[in-house]
Structures are given as C-alpha cells and as structure tokens.
Amino acid sequence: MLKNYIWIFFISMIPLIELRGAIPVSQALKLPLLQSYIICIIGNMLPVPFIYLFARRVLVWGADKKIIGKFFTFCLEKGEKGGKKLQEKAGHGLFIALMLFVGIPLPGTGAWTGTLAASLLDMNFKQTIFAVMTGVLIAGIIMALASAGVLGAAGSILG
C-alpha cells in the first residue's frame, strides 16, 4: 500500500496532471479517500515555491538554447498569456482569480500554470502560495467528490 501512496504522491507533482489525475488514480487503486487527498495536496504543493522562485529564471535562460529553446519559449508564452488573461479579468481581485484559476479542475489550470503566471505577474510570494494552496484544496475536493461518484449521482438526481 505504501507503494501506491508514493505513486499518487509523484503523480500529483507532474505538471498538467497534478492532483486532478492523482486523486482518480488513488480511487482506482482503492486507497482511502481522505489519506489520498492529503498526500495528493502535499505532492501538488511541494513544487510551488520552487516554481515561483526559479521557473522564470530557468525559462528565460533556456529560451535561446538550441534544443530546449522552443519548449521553454512555449512555457514562457503560456505563463504570460495566462497571467495577462487573469489580470485582465481580475483587476484588483487577482488573489481570488488565481485561487479560482487553480481551483477549477480543467486541463492547464493547475498549481504549476497558476504559480508560473503569478511569478510572471510579480505577485507577492506569500499571497501566491496562499491563493494556489486554496485553489489546490478546492480542486482536490471537486476531484474527490467526482471520484467518489457524488457529482455523478447528483447529476442523475437533478438531470
């Protein structure tokens, strides 16, 4: 069982998959939901401070390199585009916008992209961590409910 917990911990650290993919995997592995939720949140949040502090520097450094340049440029452009979109829609409510951006479990809207966007927008470090953490908690609850079949049952009842 420990192997399965380690497995979902590492899945939740993978960009674009994050806990949105790790929680359903935990349920496929028949792991207890609460423990899986906690492990996936820790795994999803672990890279966030490093992304905030170093991602922009690494991406800018690698943007003009021969082999990795196109990918790094793509990541920079995606982060800047996401950040500008967030800023346009949010105005002064950037914290709430970032939290919702991370909290809605859609592809490309997780902690990695949100933190990179916040870094590129020069958001405050503590504010970024808190907004991303709150968003990850929300996304985790949504995915846990969906994985447990609660959302499907509610849709059947209401629809």
mmCIF file with all atom_site columns, C-alpha atoms in Angstrom:
data_model
loop_
_atom_site.group_PDB
_atom_site.id
_atom_site.type_symbol
_atom_site.label_atom_id
_atom_site.label_alt_id
_atom_site.label_comp_id
_atom_site.label_asym_id
_atom_site.label_entity_id
_atom_site.label_seq_id
_atom_site.pdbx_PDB_ins_code
_atom_site.Cartn_x
_atom_site.Cartn_y
_atom_site.Cartn_z
_atom_site.occupancy
_atom_site.B_iso_or_equiv
_atom_site.pdbx_formal_charge
_atom_site.auth_seq_id
_atom_site.auth_comp_id
_atom_site.auth_asym_id
_atom_site.auth_atom_id
_atom_site.pdbx_PDB_model_num
ATOM 1   C CA . MET A 1 1   ? 0.000   0.000  0.000   1.00 0.00 ? 1   MET A CA 1
ATOM 2   C CA . LEU A 1 2   ? 2.902   2.366  0.709   1.00 0.00 ? 2   LEU A CA 1
ATOM 3   C CA . LYS A 1 3   ? 3.985   1.934  -2.918  1.00 0.00 ? 3   LYS A CA 1
ATOM 4   C CA . ASN A 1 4   ? 0.562   3.161  -4.073  1.00 0.00 ? 4   ASN A CA 1
ATOM 5   C CA . TYR A 1 5   ? 0.724   6.228  -1.815  1.00 0.00 ? 5   TYR A CA 1
ATOM 6   C CA . ILE A 1 6   ? 4.179   7.063  -3.200  1.00 0.00 ? 6   ILE A CA 1
ATOM 7   C CA . TRP A 1 7   ? 2.800   6.561  -6.708  1.00 0.00 ? 7   TRP A CA 1
ATOM 8   C CA . ILE A 1 8   ? -0.062  9.088  -6.232  1.00 0.00 ? 8   ILE A CA 1
ATOM 9   C CA . PHE A 1 9   ? 2.314   11.492 -4.451  1.00 0.00 ? 9   PHE A CA 1
ATOM 10  C CA . PHE A 1 10  ? 4.543   11.619 -7.528  1.00 0.00 ? 10  PHE A CA 1
ATOM 11  C CA . ILE A 1 11  ? 1.613   11.735 -9.977  1.00 0.00 ? 11  ILE A CA 1
ATOM 12  C CA . SER A 1 12  ? 0.313   14.821 -8.157  1.00 0.00 ? 12  SER A CA 1
ATOM 13  C CA . MET A 1 13  ? 3.660   16.552 -8.772  1.00 0.00 ? 13  MET A CA 1
ATOM 14  C CA . ILE A 1 14  ? 3.524   16.132 -12.567 1.00 0.00 ? 14  ILE A CA 1
ATOM 15  C CA . PRO A 1 15  ? 2.625   19.310 -14.483 1.00 0.00 ? 15  PRO A CA 1
ATOM 16  C CA . LEU A 1 16  ? -0.801  19.286 -16.174 1.00 0.00 ? 16  LEU A CA 1
ATOM 17  C CA . ILE A 1 17  ? -1.806  16.082 -14.326 1.00 0.00 ? 17  ILE A CA 1
ATOM 18  C CA . GLU A 1 18  ? -1.312  17.174 -10.713 1.00 0.00 ? 18  GLU A CA 1
ATOM 19  C CA . LEU A 1 19  ? -3.857  16.083 -8.115  1.00 0.00 ? 19  LEU A CA 1
ATOM 20  C CA . ARG A 1 20  ? -6.581  16.255 -10.771 1.00 0.00 ? 20  ARG A CA 1
ATOM 21  C CA . GLY A 1 21  ? -5.210  12.983 -12.093 1.00 0.00 ? 21  GLY A CA 1
ATOM 22  C CA . ALA A 1 22  ? -3.749  11.589 -8.880  1.00 0.00 ? 22  ALA A CA 1
ATOM 23  C CA . ILE A 1 23  ? -6.997  11.505 -6.908  1.00 0.00 ? 23  ILE A CA 1
ATOM 24  C CA . PRO A 1 24  ? -8.865  9.411  -9.516  1.00 0.00 ? 24  PRO A CA 1
ATOM 25  C CA . VAL A 1 25  ? -5.825  7.104  -9.691  1.00 0.00 ? 25  VAL A CA 1
ATOM 26  C CA . SER A 1 26  ? -5.948  6.732  -5.904  1.00 0.00 ? 26  SER A CA 1
ATOM 27  C CA . GLN A 1 27  ? -9.556  5.649  -6.149  1.00 0.00 ? 27  GLN A CA 1
ATOM 28  C CA . ALA A 1 28  ? -8.752  3.202  -8.935  1.00 0.00 ? 28  ALA A CA 1
ATOM 29  C CA . LEU A 1 29  ? -6.108  1.771  -6.587  1.00 0.00 ? 29  LEU A CA 1
ATOM 30  C CA . LYS A 1 30  ? -8.805  1.571  -3.868  1.00 0.00 ? 30  LYS A CA 1
ATOM 31  C CA . LEU A 1 31  ? -6.907  3.803  -1.430  1.00 0.00 ? 31  LEU A CA 1
ATOM 32  C CA . PRO A 1 32  ? -8.793  5.609  1.360   1.00 0.00 ? 32  PRO A CA 1
ATOM 33  C CA . LEU A 1 33  ? -10.036 8.957  0.014   1.00 0.00 ? 33  LEU A CA 1
ATOM 34  C CA . LEU A 1 34  ? -9.038  11.219 2.921   1.00 0.00 ? 34  LEU A CA 1
ATOM 35  C CA . GLN A 1 35  ? -5.457  9.949  3.109   1.00 0.00 ? 35  GLN A CA 1
ATOM 36  C CA . SER A 1 36  ? -5.150  10.128 -0.686  1.00 0.00 ? 36  SER A CA 1
ATOM 37  C CA . TYR A 1 37  ? -6.491  13.701 -0.672  1.00 0.00 ? 37  TYR A CA 1
ATOM 38  C CA . ILE A 1 38  ? -3.890  14.802 1.879   1.00 0.00 ? 38  ILE A CA 1
ATOM 39  C CA . ILE A 1 39  ? -0.996  13.064 0.109   1.00 0.00 ? 39  ILE A CA 1
ATOM 40  C CA . CYS A 1 40  ? -2.030  14.487 -3.264  1.00 0.00 ? 40  CYS A CA 1
ATOM 41  C CA . ILE A 1 41  ? -2.242  18.021 -1.848  1.00 0.00 ? 41  ILE A CA 1
ATOM 42  C CA . ILE A 1 42  ? 1.241   17.737 -0.357  1.00 0.00 ? 42  ILE A CA 1
ATOM 43  C CA . GLY A 1 43  ? 2.602   16.365 -3.630  1.00 0.00 ? 43  GLY A CA 1
ATOM 44  C CA . ASN A 1 44  ? 0.872   19.066 -5.673  1.00 0.00 ? 44  ASN A CA 1
ATOM 45  C CA . MET A 1 45  ? 2.067   21.900 -3.411  1.00 0.00 ? 45  MET A CA 1
ATOM 46  C CA . LEU A 1 46  ? 5.677   20.751 -2.970  1.00 0.00 ? 46  LEU A CA 1
ATOM 47  C CA . PRO A 1 47  ? 6.930   22.202 -6.293  1.00 0.00 ? 47  PRO A CA 1
ATOM 48  C CA . VAL A 1 48  ? 5.016   25.500 -5.947  1.00 0.00 ? 48  VAL A CA 1
ATOM 49  C CA . PRO A 1 49  ? 7.652   27.581 -4.045  1.00 0.00 ? 49  PRO A CA 1
ATOM 50  C CA . PHE A 1 50  ? 10.363  26.351 -6.415  1.00 0.00 ? 50  PHE A CA 1
ATOM 51  C CA . ILE A 1 51  ? 8.252   27.210 -9.459  1.00 0.00 ? 51  ILE A CA 1
ATOM 52  C CA . TYR A 1 52  ? 7.612   30.691 -8.093  1.00 0.00 ? 52  TYR A CA 1
ATOM 53  C CA . LEU A 1 53  ? 11.233  31.367 -7.193  1.00 0.00 ? 53  LEU A CA 1
ATOM 54  C CA . PHE A 1 54  ? 13.068  29.735 -10.106 1.00 0.00 ? 54  PHE A CA 1
ATOM 55  C CA . ALA A 1 55  ? 10.821  28.973 -13.081 1.00 0.00 ? 55  ALA A CA 1
ATOM 56  C CA . ARG A 1 56  ? 11.004  32.368 -14.732 1.00 0.00 ? 56  ARG A CA 1
ATOM 57  C CA . ARG A 1 57  ? 14.794  32.490 -14.409 1.00 0.00 ? 57  ARG A CA 1
ATOM 58  C CA . VAL A 1 58  ? 15.224  28.988 -15.841 1.00 0.00 ? 58  VAL A CA 1
ATOM 59  C CA . LEU A 1 59  ? 12.772  29.603 -18.689 1.00 0.00 ? 59  LEU A CA 1
ATOM 60  C CA . VAL A 1 60  ? 14.358  32.921 -19.661 1.00 0.00 ? 60  VAL A CA 1
ATOM 61  C CA . TRP A 1 61  ? 17.806  31.318 -19.506 1.00 0.00 ? 61  TRP A CA 1
ATOM 62  C CA . GLY A 1 62  ? 16.740  28.383 -21.694 1.00 0.00 ? 62  GLY A CA 1
ATOM 63  C CA . ALA A 1 63  ? 14.597  30.293 -24.204 1.00 0.00 ? 63  ALA A CA 1
ATOM 64  C CA . ASP A 1 64  ? 17.508  30.888 -26.578 1.00 0.00 ? 64  ASP A CA 1
ATOM 65  C CA . LYS A 1 65  ? 19.115  27.453 -26.225 1.00 0.00 ? 65  LYS A CA 1
ATOM 66  C CA . LYS A 1 66  ? 19.181  25.217 -29.285 1.00 0.00 ? 66  LYS A CA 1
ATOM 67  C CA . ILE A 1 67  ? 17.490  22.032 -28.060 1.00 0.00 ? 67  ILE A CA 1
ATOM 68  C CA . ILE A 1 68  ? 15.210  23.325 -25.291 1.00 0.00 ? 68  ILE A CA 1
ATOM 69  C CA . GLY A 1 69  ? 14.539  26.833 -26.578 1.00 0.00 ? 69  GLY A CA 1
ATOM 70  C CA . LYS A 1 70  ? 11.216  26.191 -28.299 1.00 0.00 ? 70  LYS A CA 1
ATOM 71  C CA . PHE A 1 71  ? 9.745   24.383 -25.305 1.00 0.00 ? 71  PHE A CA 1
ATOM 72  C CA . PHE A 1 72  ? 10.977  26.997 -22.818 1.00 0.00 ? 72  PHE A CA 1
ATOM 73  C CA . THR A 1 73  ? 9.638   29.792 -25.019 1.00 0.00 ? 73  THR A CA 1
ATOM 74  C CA . PHE A 1 74  ? 6.290   27.962 -25.207 1.00 0.00 ? 74  PHE A CA 1
ATOM 75  C CA . CYS A 1 75  ? 6.183   27.737 -21.389 1.00 0.00 ? 75  CYS A CA 1
ATOM 76  C CA . LEU A 1 76  ? 7.025   31.423 -21.004 1.00 0.00 ? 76  LEU A CA 1
ATOM 77  C CA . GLU A 1 77  ? 4.379   32.446 -23.534 1.00 0.00 ? 77  GLU A CA 1
ATOM 78  C CA . LYS A 1 78  ? 1.751   30.182 -21.924 1.00 0.00 ? 78  LYS A CA 1
ATOM 79  C CA . GLY A 1 79  ? 2.513   31.602 -18.478 1.00 0.00 ? 79  GLY A CA 1
ATOM 80  C CA . GLU A 1 80  ? 2.482   35.199 -19.706 1.00 0.00 ? 80  GLU A CA 1
ATOM 81  C CA . LYS A 1 81  ? -0.739  34.642 -21.659 1.00 0.00 ? 81  LYS A CA 1
ATOM 82  C CA . GLY A 1 82  ? -2.410  33.011 -18.655 1.00 0.00 ? 82  GLY A CA 1
ATOM 83  C CA . GLY A 1 83  ? -1.158  35.756 -16.373 1.00 0.00 ? 83  GLY A CA 1
ATOM 84  C CA . LYS A 1 84  ? -2.369  38.573 -18.612 1.00 0.00 ? 84  LYS A CA 1
ATOM 85  C CA . LYS A 1 85  ? -5.743  36.881 -19.032 1.00 0.00 ? 85  LYS A CA 1
ATOM 86  C CA . LEU A 1 86  ? -6.023  36.516 -15.265 1.00 0.00 ? 86  LEU A CA 1
ATOM 87  C CA . GLN A 1 87  ? -5.026  40.125 -14.689 1.00 0.00 ? 87  GLN A CA 1
ATOM 88  C CA . GLU A 1 88  ? -7.473  41.473 -17.293 1.00 0.00 ? 88  GLU A CA 1
ATOM 89  C CA . LYS A 1 89  ? -10.402 39.571 -15.824 1.00 0.00 ? 89  LYS A CA 1
ATOM 90  C CA . ALA A 1 90  ? -9.456  40.102 -12.199 1.00 0.00 ? 90  ALA A CA 1
ATOM 91  C CA . GLY A 1 91  ? -8.285  43.664 -11.962 1.00 0.00 ? 91  GLY A CA 1
ATOM 92  C CA . HIS A 1 92  ? -7.642  44.171 -8.258  1.00 0.00 ? 92  HIS A CA 1
ATOM 93  C CA . GLY A 1 93  ? -9.104  40.761 -7.377  1.00 0.00 ? 93  GLY A CA 1
ATOM 94  C CA . LEU A 1 94  ? -6.022  38.923 -8.623  1.00 0.00 ? 94  LEU A CA 1
ATOM 95  C CA . PHE A 1 95  ? -5.814  36.762 -5.486  1.00 0.00 ? 95  PHE A CA 1
ATOM 96  C CA . ILE A 1 96  ? -9.373  35.440 -5.973  1.00 0.00 ? 96  ILE A CA 1
ATOM 97  C CA . ALA A 1 97  ? -8.804  34.999 -9.701  1.00 0.00 ? 97  ALA A CA 1
ATOM 98  C CA . LEU A 1 98  ? -5.638  32.973 -9.100  1.00 0.00 ? 98  LEU A CA 1
ATOM 99  C CA . MET A 1 99  ? -7.384  30.854 -6.476  1.00 0.00 ? 99  MET A CA 1
ATOM 100 C CA . LEU A 1 100 ? -10.284 30.104 -8.847  1.00 0.00 ? 100 LEU A CA 1
ATOM 101 C CA . PHE A 1 101 ? -7.930  29.526 -11.789 1.00 0.00 ? 101 PHE A CA 1
ATOM 102 C CA . VAL A 1 102 ? -6.109  26.846 -9.811  1.00 0.00 ? 102 VAL A CA 1
ATOM 103 C CA . GLY A 1 103 ? -9.272  25.557 -8.105  1.00 0.00 ? 103 GLY A CA 1
ATOM 104 C CA . ILE A 1 104 ? -11.288 24.765 -11.210 1.00 0.00 ? 104 ILE A CA 1
ATOM 105 C CA . PRO A 1 105 ? -10.016 21.345 -12.332 1.00 0.00 ? 105 PRO A CA 1
ATOM 106 C CA . LEU A 1 106 ? -9.596  21.911 -16.055 1.00 0.00 ? 106 LEU A CA 1
ATOM 107 C CA . PRO A 1 107 ? -6.541  20.996 -18.142 1.00 0.00 ? 107 PRO A CA 1
ATOM 108 C CA . GLY A 1 108 ? -3.820  23.638 -17.894 1.00 0.00 ? 108 GLY A CA 1
ATOM 109 C CA . THR A 1 109 ? -5.303  25.484 -14.899 1.00 0.00 ? 109 THR A CA 1
ATOM 110 C CA . GLY A 1 110 ? -3.422  23.860 -12.036 1.00 0.00 ? 110 GLY A CA 1
ATOM 111 C CA . ALA A 1 111 ? -0.832  24.895 -9.497  1.00 0.00 ? 111 ALA A CA 1
ATOM 112 C CA . TRP A 1 112 ? 2.059   24.806 -11.983 1.00 0.00 ? 112 TRP A CA 1
ATOM 113 C CA . THR A 1 113 ? 0.475   27.175 -14.508 1.00 0.00 ? 113 THR A CA 1
ATOM 114 C CA . GLY A 1 114 ? -1.064  29.379 -11.824 1.00 0.00 ? 114 GLY A CA 1
ATOM 115 C CA . THR A 1 115 ? 2.211   29.746 -9.947  1.00 0.00 ? 115 THR A CA 1
ATOM 116 C CA . LEU A 1 116 ? 4.139   30.474 -13.137 1.00 0.00 ? 116 LEU A CA 1
ATOM 117 C CA . ALA A 1 117 ? 1.558   33.112 -14.104 1.00 0.00 ? 117 ALA A CA 1
ATOM 118 C CA . ALA A 1 118 ? 1.758   34.671 -10.619 1.00 0.00 ? 118 ALA A CA 1
ATOM 119 C CA . SER A 1 119 ? 5.546   34.705 -10.857 1.00 0.00 ? 119 SER A CA 1
ATOM 120 C CA . LEU A 1 120 ? 5.450   36.399 -14.248 1.00 0.00 ? 120 LEU A CA 1
ATOM 121 C CA . LEU A 1 121 ? 2.966   38.955 -12.871 1.00 0.00 ? 121 LEU A CA 1
ATOM 122 C CA . ASP A 1 122 ? 5.260   39.624 -9.883  1.00 0.00 ? 122 ASP A CA 1
ATOM 123 C CA . MET A 1 123 ? 2.545   38.736 -7.373  1.00 0.00 ? 123 MET A CA 1
ATOM 124 C CA . ASN A 1 124 ? 3.586   38.660 -3.738  1.00 0.00 ? 124 ASN A CA 1
ATOM 125 C CA . PHE A 1 125 ? 5.156   35.296 -2.771  1.00 0.00 ? 125 PHE A CA 1
ATOM 126 C CA . LYS A 1 126 ? 3.016   34.661 0.330   1.00 0.00 ? 126 LYS A CA 1
ATOM 127 C CA . GLN A 1 127 ? -0.151  35.743 -1.453  1.00 0.00 ? 127 GLN A CA 1
ATOM 128 C CA . THR A 1 128 ? 0.672   33.419 -4.352  1.00 0.00 ? 128 THR A CA 1
ATOM 129 C CA . ILE A 1 129 ? 1.307   30.433 -2.079  1.00 0.00 ? 129 ILE A CA 1
ATOM 130 C CA . PHE A 1 130 ? -1.925  31.033 -0.169  1.00 0.00 ? 130 PHE A CA 1
ATOM 131 C CA . ALA A 1 131 ? -4.032  31.509 -3.330  1.00 0.00 ? 131 ALA A CA 1
ATOM 132 C CA . VAL A 1 132 ? -2.548  28.426 -5.004  1.00 0.00 ? 132 VAL A CA 1
ATOM 133 C CA . MET A 1 133 ? -2.948  26.328 -1.834  1.00 0.00 ? 133 MET A CA 1
ATOM 134 C CA . THR A 1 134 ? -6.593  27.351 -1.505  1.00 0.00 ? 134 THR A CA 1
ATOM 135 C CA . GLY A 1 135 ? -7.148  26.561 -5.182  1.00 0.00 ? 135 GLY A CA 1
ATOM 136 C CA . VAL A 1 136 ? -5.495  23.153 -4.822  1.00 0.00 ? 136 VAL A CA 1
ATOM 137 C CA . LEU A 1 137 ? -7.725  22.392 -1.809  1.00 0.00 ? 137 LEU A CA 1
ATOM 138 C CA . ILE A 1 138 ? -10.814 23.326 -3.851  1.00 0.00 ? 138 ILE A CA 1
ATOM 139 C CA . ALA A 1 139 ? -9.711  21.287 -6.876  1.00 0.00 ? 139 ALA A CA 1
ATOM 140 C CA . GLY A 1 140 ? -8.960  18.364 -4.576  1.00 0.00 ? 140 GLY A CA 1
ATOM 141 C CA . ILE A 1 141 ? -12.446 18.493 -3.061  1.00 0.00 ? 141 ILE A CA 1
ATOM 142 C CA . ILE A 1 142 ? -14.039 18.642 -6.519  1.00 0.00 ? 142 ILE A CA 1
ATOM 143 C CA . MET A 1 143 ? -11.962 15.716 -7.766  1.00 0.00 ? 143 MET A CA 1
ATOM 144 C CA . ALA A 1 144 ? -12.583 13.703 -4.584  1.00 0.00 ? 144 ALA A CA 1
ATOM 145 C CA . LEU A 1 145 ? -16.335 14.198 -4.939  1.00 0.00 ? 145 LEU A CA 1
ATOM 146 C CA . ALA A 1 146 ? -16.193 13.316 -8.625  1.00 0.00 ? 146 ALA A CA 1
ATOM 147 C CA . SER A 1 147 ? -14.042 10.239 -7.947  1.00 0.00 ? 147 SER A CA 1
ATOM 148 C CA . ALA A 1 148 ? -16.386 9.089  -5.193  1.00 0.00 ? 148 ALA A CA 1
ATOM 149 C CA . GLY A 1 149 ? -19.310 9.346  -7.608  1.00 0.00 ? 149 GLY A CA 1
ATOM 150 C CA . VAL A 1 150 ? -21.075 12.103 -5.669  1.00 0.00 ? 150 VAL A CA 1
ATOM 151 C CA . LEU A 1 151 ? -21.169 14.527 -8.603  1.00 0.00 ? 151 LEU A CA 1
ATOM 152 C CA . GLY A 1 152 ? -22.430 11.848 -10.972 1.00 0.00 ? 152 GLY A CA 1
ATOM 153 C CA . ALA A 1 153 ? -25.170 10.850 -8.530  1.00 0.00 ? 153 ALA A CA 1
ATOM 154 C CA . ALA A 1 154 ? -26.207 14.487 -8.065  1.00 0.00 ? 154 ALA A CA 1
ATOM 155 C CA . GLY A 1 155 ? -26.348 14.912 -11.850 1.00 0.00 ? 155 GLY A CA 1
ATOM 156 C CA . SER A 1 156 ? -28.581 11.850 -12.152 1.00 0.00 ? 156 SER A CA 1
ATOM 157 C CA . ILE A 1 157 ? -30.917 13.137 -9.478  1.00 0.00 ? 157 ILE A CA 1
ATOM 158 C CA . LEU A 1 158 ? -31.081 16.690 -10.832 1.00 0.00 ? 158 LEU A CA 1
ATOM 159 C CA . GLY A 1 159 ? -30.892 15.905 -14.521 1.00 0.00 ? 159 GLY A CA 1
#
